[in-house]
Tab-separated table of C-alpha atoms in Angstrom:
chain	number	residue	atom	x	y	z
A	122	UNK	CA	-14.672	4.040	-29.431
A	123	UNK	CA	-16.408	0.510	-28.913
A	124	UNK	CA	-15.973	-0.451	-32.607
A	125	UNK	CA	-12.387	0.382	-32.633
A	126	UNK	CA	-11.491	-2.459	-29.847
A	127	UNK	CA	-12.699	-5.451	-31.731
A	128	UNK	CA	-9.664	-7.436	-31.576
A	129	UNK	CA	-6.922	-8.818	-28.690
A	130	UNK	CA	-4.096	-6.515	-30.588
A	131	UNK	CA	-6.812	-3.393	-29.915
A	132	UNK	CA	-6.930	-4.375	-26.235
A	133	UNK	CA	-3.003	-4.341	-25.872
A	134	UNK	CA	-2.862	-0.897	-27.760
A	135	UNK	CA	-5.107	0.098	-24.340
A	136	UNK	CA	-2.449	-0.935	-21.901
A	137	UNK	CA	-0.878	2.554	-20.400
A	138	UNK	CA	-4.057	4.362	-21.027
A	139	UNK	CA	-5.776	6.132	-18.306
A	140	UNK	CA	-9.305	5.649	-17.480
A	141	UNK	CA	-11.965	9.087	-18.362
A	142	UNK	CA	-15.360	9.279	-18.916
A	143	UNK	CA	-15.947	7.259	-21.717
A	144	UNK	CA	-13.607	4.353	-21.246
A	145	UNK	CA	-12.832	2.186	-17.870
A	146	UNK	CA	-11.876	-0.867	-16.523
A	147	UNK	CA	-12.496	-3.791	-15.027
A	148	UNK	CA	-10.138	-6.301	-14.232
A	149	UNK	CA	-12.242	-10.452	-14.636
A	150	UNK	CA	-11.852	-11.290	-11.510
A	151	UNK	CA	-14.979	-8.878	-11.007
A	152	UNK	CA	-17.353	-11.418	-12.962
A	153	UNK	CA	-16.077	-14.654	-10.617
A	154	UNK	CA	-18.018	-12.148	-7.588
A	155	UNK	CA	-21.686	-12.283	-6.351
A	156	UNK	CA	-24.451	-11.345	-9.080
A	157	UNK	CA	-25.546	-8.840	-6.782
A	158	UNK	CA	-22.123	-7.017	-6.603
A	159	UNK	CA	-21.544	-7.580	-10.729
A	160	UNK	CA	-24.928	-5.916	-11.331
A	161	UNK	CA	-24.142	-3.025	-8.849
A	162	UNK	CA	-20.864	-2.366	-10.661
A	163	UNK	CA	-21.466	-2.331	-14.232
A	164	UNK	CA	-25.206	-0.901	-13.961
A	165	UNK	CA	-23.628	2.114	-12.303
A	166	UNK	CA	-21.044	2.413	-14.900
A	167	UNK	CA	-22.961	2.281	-18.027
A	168	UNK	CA	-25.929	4.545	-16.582
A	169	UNK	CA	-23.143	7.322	-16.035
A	170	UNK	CA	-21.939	6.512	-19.485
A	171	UNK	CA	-25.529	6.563	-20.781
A	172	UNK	CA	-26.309	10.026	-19.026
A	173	UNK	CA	-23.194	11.723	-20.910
A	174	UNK	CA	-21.537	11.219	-24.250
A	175	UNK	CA	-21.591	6.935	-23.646
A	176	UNK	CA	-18.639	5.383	-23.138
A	177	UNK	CA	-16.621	1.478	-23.113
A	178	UNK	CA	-16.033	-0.549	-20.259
A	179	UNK	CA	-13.397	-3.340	-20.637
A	180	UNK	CA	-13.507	-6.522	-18.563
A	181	UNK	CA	-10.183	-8.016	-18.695
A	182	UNK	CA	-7.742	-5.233	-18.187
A	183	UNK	CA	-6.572	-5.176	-14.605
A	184	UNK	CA	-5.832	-0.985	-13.564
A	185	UNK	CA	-3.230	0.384	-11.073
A	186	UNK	CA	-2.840	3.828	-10.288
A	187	UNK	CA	-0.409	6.849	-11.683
A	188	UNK	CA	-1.004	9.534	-9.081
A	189	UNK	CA	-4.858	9.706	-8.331
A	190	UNK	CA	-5.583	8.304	-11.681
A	191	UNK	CA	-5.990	4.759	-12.973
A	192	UNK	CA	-4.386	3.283	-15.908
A	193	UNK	CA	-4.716	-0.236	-18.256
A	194	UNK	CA	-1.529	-2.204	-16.815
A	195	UNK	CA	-2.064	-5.464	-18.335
A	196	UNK	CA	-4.525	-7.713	-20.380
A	197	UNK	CA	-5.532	-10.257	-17.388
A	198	UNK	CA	-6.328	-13.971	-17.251
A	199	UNK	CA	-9.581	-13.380	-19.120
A	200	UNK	CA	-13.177	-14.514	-18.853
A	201	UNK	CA	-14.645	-17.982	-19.273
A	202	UNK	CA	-17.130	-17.641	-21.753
A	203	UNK	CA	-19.214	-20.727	-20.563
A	204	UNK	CA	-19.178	-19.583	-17.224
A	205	UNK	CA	-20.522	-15.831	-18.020
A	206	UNK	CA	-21.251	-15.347	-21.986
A	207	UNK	CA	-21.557	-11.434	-23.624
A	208	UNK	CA	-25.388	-12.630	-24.049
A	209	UNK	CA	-25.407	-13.623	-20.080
A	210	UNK	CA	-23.592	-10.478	-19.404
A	211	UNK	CA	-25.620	-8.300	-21.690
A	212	UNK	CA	-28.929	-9.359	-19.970
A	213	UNK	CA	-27.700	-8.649	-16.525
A	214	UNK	CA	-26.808	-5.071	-17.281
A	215	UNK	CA	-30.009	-4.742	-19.211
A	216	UNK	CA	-32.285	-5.812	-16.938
A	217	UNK	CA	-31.026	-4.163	-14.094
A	218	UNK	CA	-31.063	-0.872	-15.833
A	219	UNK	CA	-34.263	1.446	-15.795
A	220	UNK	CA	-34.796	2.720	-18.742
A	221	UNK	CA	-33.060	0.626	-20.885
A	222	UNK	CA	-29.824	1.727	-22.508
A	223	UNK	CA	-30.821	1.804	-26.068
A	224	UNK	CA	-27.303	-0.081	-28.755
A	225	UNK	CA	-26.227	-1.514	-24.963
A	226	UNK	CA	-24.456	-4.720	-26.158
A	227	UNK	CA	-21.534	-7.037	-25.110
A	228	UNK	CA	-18.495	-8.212	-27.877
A	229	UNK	CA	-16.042	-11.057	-26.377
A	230	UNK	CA	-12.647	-10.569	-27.868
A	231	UNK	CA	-10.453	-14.158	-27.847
A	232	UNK	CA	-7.558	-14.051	-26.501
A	233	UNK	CA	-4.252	-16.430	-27.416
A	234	UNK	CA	-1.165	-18.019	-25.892
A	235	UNK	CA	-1.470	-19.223	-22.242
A	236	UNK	CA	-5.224	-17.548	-22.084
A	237	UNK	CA	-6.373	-19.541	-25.032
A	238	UNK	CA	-9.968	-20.306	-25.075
A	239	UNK	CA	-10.696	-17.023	-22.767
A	240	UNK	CA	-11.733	-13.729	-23.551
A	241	UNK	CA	-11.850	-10.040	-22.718
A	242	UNK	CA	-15.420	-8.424	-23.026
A	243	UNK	CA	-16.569	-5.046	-23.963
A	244	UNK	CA	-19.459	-3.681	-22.780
């Protein structure tokens, strides 16, 4: 699934799709918090993905709920990738993961109009 969102049109093919065990997501407001609480998040998300069949989390796509379960309801304002790069990202999640997560890696995706020079990133 993580090769098939490579581009800003993949990530708006996402919105009304309900979280499950191999995709959630994470709205960028979540990378502007403490390192501390940015580790704790995504570490515990991609170890669960890494102890079952892996999975895609998407920073950049704020949820609400249907019911009890949460769905993509819009791209949102996007990362600054010279305040946290995929490399900066990458190495957080890494790091803080024991063992490591062997093909671990995070893409930026650009996004355009108003959120020019932003960008959504998949971990």
């Amino acid at each position: 699934m993580e090769n098939t969102i490579q581009t800003e049109q993949d990530l708006q093919q996402l919105i009304g799709q309900y979280e499950s065990i191999r995709l959630d997501f994470k709205a960028s407001a979540l990378l502007a918090q403490p390192t501390e609480r940015i580790i704790k998040q995504l570490t515990e998300d991609a170890s669960a993905f890494a102890n079952t069949e892996g999975g895609v989390i998407v920073i950049g796509i704020r949820e609400g709920k249907n019911g009890k379960k949460s769905i993509a309801n819009e791209i949102d304002e996007g990362v600054d990738p010279v305040e946290m790069s995929p490399e900066r990202l990458e190495q957080l999640i890494s790091s803080n993961i024991s063992p490591p997560i062997p093909g671990l890696t995070v893409r930026s995706i650009a996004l355009s109009g108003a959120k020019k020079g932003r960008a959504a990133l998949v971990v």
